[in-house]
Amino acid sequence: MFLYDWILSQRIRYQYIFLALLSVLALLGLIMLYKNSPELNSKFFEFHHKNLRGYLFSGFISVGSFLLSLHTFVIVNLKEKVFGTKEYRETFSHATGIDVDSIDEGELFKPLDNLSAFINTSIWLSITTAISQFTLGLSTNFYACLFCVWLAILTIFFMLHSLIIIRDNIKVFLKQKGGK
């Protein structure tokens, strides 16, 4: 059981690392667009303050609040309507080779725990991104503004990944191919 938990935790850790690296690449891509501009610092700072900061704050505080209220609803409904059903237990038993009566609840609900972890991280990142916009985002430092934009990109990637995981779980519920 320890090895199984370790493998799953490694898989989640790799997903987190992949999303962080992807967000850094996206930010570097944005920087490369303005690479030839001699006044990158002042232009980026001005654009961030005039066009992005307020929208990023209000958008991410709203999304964070919405995800916070949605989190419990999604997890409880998926637990009851997908992972708690006899059919899912039988499918899980067949896939793992474990007898239906001896299935460990922790193993059974591991995909749901994965989803919960990503939604939780998305909530924390949304709130952190919103707060950074009216703290660090007020700074005249180019790197502080760049960090605020990177945090917004990272948050978007985590939310998109959460949507993908939710879709996979809904496929299980609807008994479609491609579900877990």
XYZ file of N, CA and C in Angstrom:
540
model
N 0.817 -1.196 0.000
C 0.000 0.000 0.000
C 0.862 1.262 0.000
N 1.982 1.226 0.727
C 2.849 2.397 0.791
C 3.386 2.750 -0.594
N 3.796 1.732 -1.364
C 4.324 1.964 -2.698
C 3.255 2.574 -3.602
N 2.034 2.080 -3.503
C 0.923 2.594 -4.305
C 0.681 4.076 -3.987
N 0.656 4.424 -2.705
C 0.459 5.816 -2.299
C 1.607 6.696 -2.781
N 2.827 6.159 -2.702
C 3.985 6.917 -3.122
C 3.931 7.204 -4.619
N 3.537 6.203 -5.415
C 3.438 6.379 -6.863
C 2.388 7.433 -7.196
N 1.233 7.367 -6.540
C 0.188 8.365 -6.808
C 0.623 9.761 -6.378
N 1.291 9.856 -5.232
C 1.750 11.177 -4.793
C 2.816 11.715 -5.737
N 3.653 10.826 -6.303
C 4.639 11.253 -7.285
C 3.945 11.777 -8.539
N 2.899 11.087 -8.950
C 2.166 11.503 -10.140
C 1.560 12.900 -9.945
N 0.999 13.159 -8.789
C 0.434 14.479 -8.502
C 1.547 15.522 -8.470
N 2.662 15.172 -7.844
C 3.796 16.091 -7.758
C 4.292 16.444 -9.164
N 4.367 15.450 -10.051
C 4.803 15.719 -11.419
C 3.805 16.601 -12.157
N 2.527 16.456 -11.878
C 1.526 17.323 -12.495
C 1.719 18.764 -12.027
N 1.976 18.952 -10.745
C 2.224 20.289 -10.208
C 3.469 20.903 -10.859
N 4.538 20.128 -10.937
C 5.784 20.624 -11.529
C 5.570 20.955 -13.005
N 4.880 20.085 -13.723
C 4.617 20.318 -15.140
C 3.827 21.611 -15.348
N 2.798 21.832 -14.542
C 1.992 23.046 -14.686
C 2.807 24.296 -14.362
N 3.672 24.208 -13.354
C 4.527 25.349 -13.010
C 5.496 25.650 -14.153
N 6.105 24.616 -14.712
C 7.038 24.821 -15.829
C 6.315 25.356 -17.065
N 5.134 24.863 -17.316
C 4.344 25.343 -18.448
C 4.014 26.829 -18.292
N 3.694 27.244 -17.079
C 3.391 28.661 -16.851
C 4.634 29.531 -17.041
N 5.798 29.018 -16.632
C 7.043 29.765 -16.841
C 7.329 29.895 -18.336
N 7.106 28.826 -19.081
C 7.309 28.884 -20.537
C 6.356 29.880 -21.193
N 5.119 29.916 -20.722
C 4.152 30.875 -21.261
C 4.601 32.307 -20.975
N 5.106 32.541 -19.775
C 5.596 33.871 -19.420
C 6.816 34.238 -20.257
N 7.711 33.289 -20.439
C 8.889 33.545 -21.280
C 8.473 33.844 -22.716
N 7.430 33.168 -23.189
C 6.905 33.463 -24.523
C 6.401 34.894 -24.631
N 5.716 35.350 -23.589
C 5.250 36.733 -23.582
C 6.414 37.715 -23.570
N 7.437 37.389 -22.812
C 8.618 38.259 -22.743
C 9.310 38.306 -24.100
N 9.369 37.165 -24.773
C 10.024 37.117 -26.085
C 9.297 37.988 -27.108
N 7.993 38.147 -26.944
C 7.252 39.014 -27.859
C 7.723 40.464 -27.765
N 8.123 40.860 -26.577
C 8.566 42.235 -26.345
C 10.081 42.347 -26.249
N 10.769 41.308 -26.644
C 12.225 41.253 -26.488
C 12.928 42.384 -27.234
N 12.456 42.731 -28.385
C 13.121 43.747 -29.198
C 12.796 45.171 -28.763
N 11.923 45.303 -27.785
C 11.537 46.626 -27.312
C 12.572 47.148 -26.312
N 13.157 48.318 -26.576
C 14.166 48.847 -25.648
C 13.566 49.327 -24.326
N 12.289 49.627 -24.328
C 11.653 50.153 -23.122
C 10.707 49.122 -22.514
N 11.126 47.868 -22.502
C 10.271 46.786 -22.014
C 9.796 47.034 -20.591
N 10.707 47.414 -19.714
C 10.334 47.609 -18.309
C 9.224 48.638 -18.146
N 9.388 49.798 -18.723
C 8.385 50.854 -18.528
C 7.084 50.535 -19.251
N 7.170 49.946 -20.451
C 5.954 49.594 -21.173
C 5.158 48.508 -20.452
N 5.872 47.489 -19.991
C 5.191 46.403 -19.285
C 4.576 46.894 -17.988
N 5.342 47.696 -17.251
C 4.847 48.252 -15.995
C 3.595 49.086 -16.240
N 3.636 49.945 -17.253
C 2.488 50.802 -17.558
C 1.275 49.974 -17.991
N 1.513 48.963 -18.851
C 0.430 48.104 -19.311
C -0.191 47.335 -18.140
N 0.643 46.815 -17.263
C 0.149 46.065 -16.102
C -0.707 46.952 -15.217
N -0.222 48.150 -14.927
C -0.958 49.044 -14.022
C -2.246 49.577 -14.629
N -2.222 49.909 -15.901
C -3.410 50.500 -16.523
C -4.434 49.466 -16.979
N -3.978 48.314 -17.472
C -4.886 47.384 -18.128
C -5.106 46.057 -17.407
N -4.158 45.598 -16.659
C -4.273 44.252 -16.098
C -4.611 44.194 -14.616
N -3.944 44.989 -13.827
C -3.988 44.833 -12.373
C -5.400 44.804 -11.807
N -6.223 45.728 -12.166
C -7.586 45.783 -11.633
C -8.434 44.601 -12.069
N -8.311 44.236 -13.332
C -9.080 43.100 -13.846
C -8.610 41.781 -13.243
N -7.296 41.647 -13.092
C -6.778 40.420 -12.480
C -7.238 40.306 -11.031
N -7.244 41.421 -10.314
C -7.701 41.381 -8.921
C -9.161 40.958 -8.846
N -10.031 41.662 -9.552
C -11.466 41.363 -9.444
C -11.796 39.986 -10.018
N -11.144 39.620 -11.106
C -11.402 38.314 -11.709
C -10.994 37.162 -10.808
N -9.802 37.235 -10.251
C -9.327 36.123 -9.438
C -9.968 36.068 -8.054
N -10.355 37.204 -7.512
C -11.067 37.151 -6.224
C -12.451 36.538 -6.447
N -13.081 36.827 -7.584
C -14.384 36.232 -7.902
C -14.267 34.739 -8.168
N -13.287 34.355 -8.966
C -13.093 32.938 -9.283
C -12.734 32.148 -8.030
N -11.876 32.713 -7.181
C -11.508 32.036 -5.938
C -12.704 31.822 -5.037
N -13.551 32.826 -4.926
C -14.761 32.698 -4.108
C -15.714 31.669 -4.690
N -15.869 31.687 -6.000
C -16.751 30.727 -6.659
C -16.240 29.303 -6.481
N -14.942 29.099 -6.689
C -14.365 27.760 -6.517
C -14.487 27.280 -5.077
N -14.364 28.193 -4.145
C -14.497 27.838 -2.733
C -15.891 27.298 -2.440
N -16.898 27.934 -2.991
C -18.269 27.458 -2.762
C -18.570 26.199 -3.576
N -17.938 26.058 -4.725
C -18.191 24.922 -5.600
C -17.458 23.660 -5.154
N -16.342 23.818 -4.486
C -15.474 22.695 -4.132
C -16.211 21.578 -3.409
N -16.861 21.904 -2.329
C -17.561 20.885 -1.550
C -18.683 20.253 -2.352
N -19.418 21.064 -3.090
C -20.527 20.558 -3.896
C -20.043 19.524 -4.915
N -18.972 19.845 -5.631
C -18.452 18.936 -6.656
C -17.936 17.648 -6.025
N -17.158 17.765 -4.977
C -16.542 16.586 -4.352
C -17.618 15.666 -3.760
N -18.574 16.231 -3.041
C -19.619 15.408 -2.422
C -20.474 14.728 -3.489
N -20.849 15.459 -4.533
C -21.670 14.855 -5.584
C -20.930 13.757 -6.337
N -19.673 13.984 -6.654
C -18.909 12.937 -7.334
C -18.716 11.727 -6.430
N -18.525 11.959 -5.140
C -18.358 10.839 -4.206
C -19.625 9.994 -4.165
N -20.770 10.651 -4.062
C -22.036 9.922 -3.968
C -22.445 9.273 -5.286
N -22.279 9.995 -6.391
C -22.839 9.538 -7.655
C -21.861 8.757 -8.534
N -20.584 8.773 -8.188
C -19.611 8.033 -8.985
C -18.851 7.044 -8.120
N -18.058 7.561 -7.196
C -17.106 6.733 -6.460
C -17.745 5.889 -5.366
N -18.932 6.239 -4.939
C -19.602 5.472 -3.894
C -20.543 4.410 -4.416
N -20.637 4.276 -5.732
C -21.587 3.324 -6.305
C -21.006 1.911 -6.352
N -21.907 0.967 -6.374
C -21.521 -0.444 -6.459
C -20.810 -0.716 -7.784
N -21.294 -0.102 -8.852
C -20.693 -0.312 -10.178
C -19.234 0.137 -10.205
N -18.956 1.288 -9.582
C -17.579 1.783 -9.562
C -16.702 0.857 -8.718
N -17.225 0.382 -7.596
C -16.460 -0.552 -6.763
C -16.109 -1.813 -7.553
N -17.062 -2.305 -8.333
C -16.814 -3.505 -9.132
C -15.793 -3.228 -10.237
N -15.905 -2.079 -10.875
C -14.940 -1.698 -11.908
C -13.555 -1.546 -11.308
N -13.473 -0.905 -10.153
C -12.201 -0.714 -9.451
C -11.622 -2.065 -9.048
N -12.475 -2.945 -8.551
C -12.036 -4.281 -8.151
C -11.473 -5.044 -9.339
N -12.165 -4.970 -10.458
C -11.712 -5.664 -11.664
C -10.372 -5.093 -12.159
N -10.239 -3.759 -12.115
C -9.025 -3.110 -12.625
C -7.812 -3.365 -11.739
N -8.021 -3.441 -10.435
C -6.889 -3.600 -9.517
C -6.664 -5.034 -9.077
N -7.653 -5.887 -9.279
C -7.522 -7.274 -8.842
C -7.752 -7.466 -7.359
N -8.328 -6.463 -6.723
C -8.641 -6.531 -5.293
C -10.094 -6.947 -5.147
N -10.371 -7.822 -4.179
C -11.738 -8.263 -3.924
C -12.595 -7.066 -3.516
N -13.830 -7.022 -3.980
C -14.738 -5.902 -3.719
C -14.881 -5.626 -2.222
N -14.948 -6.682 -1.421
C -15.155 -6.502 0.022
C -13.911 -6.004 0.752
N -12.742 -6.142 0.142
C -11.520 -5.730 0.836
C -10.891 -4.473 0.228
N -11.674 -3.713 -0.524
C -11.165 -2.474 -1.115
C -10.996 -1.426 -0.021
N -9.833 -0.819 -0.005
C -9.551 0.260 0.937
C -10.195 1.552 0.418
N -10.933 2.240 1.275
C -11.626 3.471 0.868
C -10.639 4.526 0.360
N -9.453 4.584 0.955
C -8.451 5.558 0.521
C -8.034 5.345 -0.919
N -7.885 4.092 -1.304
C -7.530 3.773 -2.691
C -8.701 4.041 -3.623
N -9.892 3.735 -3.173
C -11.086 3.904 -3.990
C -11.326 5.375 -4.328
N -11.088 6.242 -3.363
C -11.364 7.666 -3.537
C -10.135 8.469 -3.945
N -9.044 7.822 -4.338
C -7.817 8.523 -4.700
C -8.013 9.506 -5.860
N -8.745 9.141 -6.932
C -8.972 10.136 -7.996
C -9.741 11.363 -7.502
N -10.646 11.146 -6.583
C -11.405 12.248 -6.004
C -10.502 13.124 -5.134
N -9.585 12.485 -4.434
C -8.610 13.226 -3.628
C -7.701 14.060 -4.531
N -7.322 13.510 -5.673
C -6.512 14.231 -6.645
C -7.254 15.476 -7.128
N -8.517 15.315 -7.475
C -9.338 16.444 -7.914
C -9.446 17.489 -6.814
N -9.696 17.032 -5.601
C -9.824 17.947 -4.478
C -8.536 18.744 -4.260
N -7.396 18.084 -4.410
C -6.107 18.761 -4.236
C -5.927 19.854 -5.284
N -6.288 19.564 -6.526
C -6.122 20.570 -7.577
C -7.117 21.712 -7.442
N -8.337 21.426 -7.020
C -9.296 22.523 -6.805
C -8.841 23.380 -5.622
N -8.375 22.734 -4.554
C -7.859 23.484 -3.402
C -6.690 24.376 -3.804
N -5.767 23.831 -4.566
C -4.625 24.620 -5.015
C -5.090 25.776 -5.893
N -6.064 25.529 -6.753
C -6.606 26.599 -7.598
C -7.247 27.701 -6.768
N -7.923 27.325 -5.702
C -8.530 28.324 -4.808
C -7.446 29.178 -4.160
N -6.449 28.514 -3.596
C -5.357 29.245 -2.939
C -4.614 30.137 -3.925
N -4.351 29.616 -5.113
C -3.658 30.424 -6.114
C -4.510 31.606 -6.568
N -5.819 31.412 -6.702
C -6.703 32.511 -7.106
C -6.685 33.634 -6.083
N -6.799 33.270 -4.837
C -6.790 34.288 -3.774
C -5.419 34.952 -3.675
N -4.355 34.159 -3.788
C -2.999 34.711 -3.740
C -2.748 35.640 -4.921
N -3.230 35.265 -6.094
C -3.074 36.109 -7.278
C -3.807 37.430 -7.092
N -5.013 37.364 -6.562
C -5.780 38.597 -6.324
C -5.060 39.497 -5.322
N -4.583 38.913 -4.239
C -3.880 39.705 -3.222
C -2.596 40.300 -3.785
N -1.890 39.526 -4.604
C -0.628 40.033 -5.161
C -0.858 41.235 -6.066
N -2.027 41.324 -6.673
C -2.302 42.446 -7.579
C -2.386 43.777 -6.835
N -2.886 43.769 -5.606
C -2.957 45.047 -4.897
C -1.880 45.189 -3.829
N -0.937 44.285 -3.817
C 0.236 44.455 -2.944
C 1.476 44.600 -3.833
N 1.977 43.504 -4.337
C 3.153 43.545 -5.214
C 2.868 44.274 -6.522
N 1.646 44.169 -6.991
C 1.279 44.800 -8.257
C 1.358 46.313 -8.230
N 1.346 46.906 -7.064
C 1.472 48.360 -6.943
C 2.923 48.820 -7.056
N 3.832 47.887 -6.962
C 5.259 48.198 -7.010
C 5.649 48.740 -8.379
N 6.680 49.556 -8.383
C 7.221 50.062 -9.646
C 8.328 49.156 -10.174
N 8.582 48.068 -9.477
C 9.609 47.119 -9.875
C 9.084 46.224 -10.996
N 9.849 46.123 -12.069
C 9.479 45.294 -13.216
C 9.279 43.844 -12.815
N 10.168 43.304 -11.994
C 10.098 41.894 -11.619
C 8.907 41.595 -10.703
N 8.508 42.544 -9.894
C 7.320 42.356 -9.062
C 6.071 42.261 -9.937
N 5.981 43.137 -10.939
C 4.844 43.085 -11.869
C 4.877 41.807 -12.693
N 6.068 41.396 -13.098
C 6.226 40.162 -13.857
C 5.799 38.959 -13.024
N 6.145 38.966 -11.740
C 5.741 37.890 -10.836
C 4.218 37.830 -10.730
N 3.561 38.979 -10.645
C 2.095 39.019 -10.553
C 1.443 38.424 -11.802
N 2.009 38.715 -12.960
C 1.468 38.166 -14.206
C 1.733 36.666 -14.264
N 2.935 36.243 -13.864
C 3.236 34.811 -13.856
C 2.285 34.061 -12.925
N 1.994 34.631 -11.765
C 1.084 33.997 -10.814
C -0.315 33.843 -11.432
N -0.738 34.823 -12.194
C -2.036 34.727 -12.879
C -2.012 33.608 -13.925
N -0.929 33.498 -14.664
C -0.798 32.431 -15.674
C -0.802 31.068 -14.998
N -0.054 30.930 -13.918
C -0.005 29.671 -13.174
C -1.388 29.285 -12.671
N -2.111 30.238 -12.137
C -3.458 29.981 -11.620
C -4.389 29.510 -12.732
N -4.295 30.132 -13.874
C -5.133 29.725 -15.008
C -4.827 28.294 -15.415
N -3.550 27.924 -15.458
C -3.187 26.547 -15.806
C -3.725 25.544 -14.794
N -3.667 25.890 -13.510
C -4.197 24.977 -12.492
C -5.713 24.846 -12.610
N -6.400 25.945 -12.894
C -7.853 25.863 -13.050
C -8.227 25.046 -14.276
N -7.494 25.214 -15.369
C -7.769 24.423 -16.570
C -7.515 22.938 -16.316
N -6.457 22.638 -15.579
C -6.173 21.240 -15.254
C -7.281 20.657 -14.362
N -7.790 21.463 -13.445
C -8.907 21.006 -12.609
C -10.128 20.694 -13.461
N -10.380 21.511 -14.473
C -11.508 21.242 -15.380
C -11.313 19.931 -16.132
N -10.083 19.647 -16.533
C -9.804 18.390 -17.230
C -10.068 17.202 -16.306
N -9.644 17.302 -15.054
C -9.872 16.220 -14.091
C -11.369 16.050 -13.828
N -12.089 17.157 -13.699
C -13.541 17.080 -13.498
C -14.192 16.387 -14.693
N -13.760 16.736 -15.880
C -14.323 16.107 -17.083
C -14.056 14.604 -17.095
N -12.853 14.191 -16.706
C -12.549 12.753 -16.633
C -13.472 12.049 -15.650
N -13.736 12.672 -14.521
C -14.616 12.073 -13.524
C -16.065 12.044 -13.992
N -16.474 13.044 -14.734
C -17.832 13.050 -15.280
C -17.984 11.963 -16.334
N -16.924 11.698 -17.091
C -16.960 10.599 -18.059
C -17.207 9.270 -17.354
N -16.631 9.091 -16.190
C -16.884 7.876 -15.408
C -18.353 7.824 -15.030
N -18.873 8.958 -14.572
C -20.280 9.029 -14.167
C -21.214 8.709 -15.337
N -20.867 9.232 -16.508
C -21.715 9.018 -17.680
C -21.367 7.735 -18.425
N -20.396 7.006 -17.881
C -19.962 5.711 -18.444
C -19.501 5.845 -19.888
N -18.707 6.880 -20.147
C -18.150 7.096 -21.465
C -16.737 6.554 -21.534
N -16.246 6.316 -22.733
C -14.870 5.864 -22.906
C -13.934 7.004 -22.538
N -12.763 6.642 -22.061
C -11.761 7.629 -21.697
C -11.785 7.992 -20.240
N -12.816 7.581 -19.523
C -12.868 7.838 -18.085
C -11.938 6.894 -17.368
N -11.687 7.186 -16.116
C -10.769 6.369 -15.320
C -11.384 5.055 -14.967
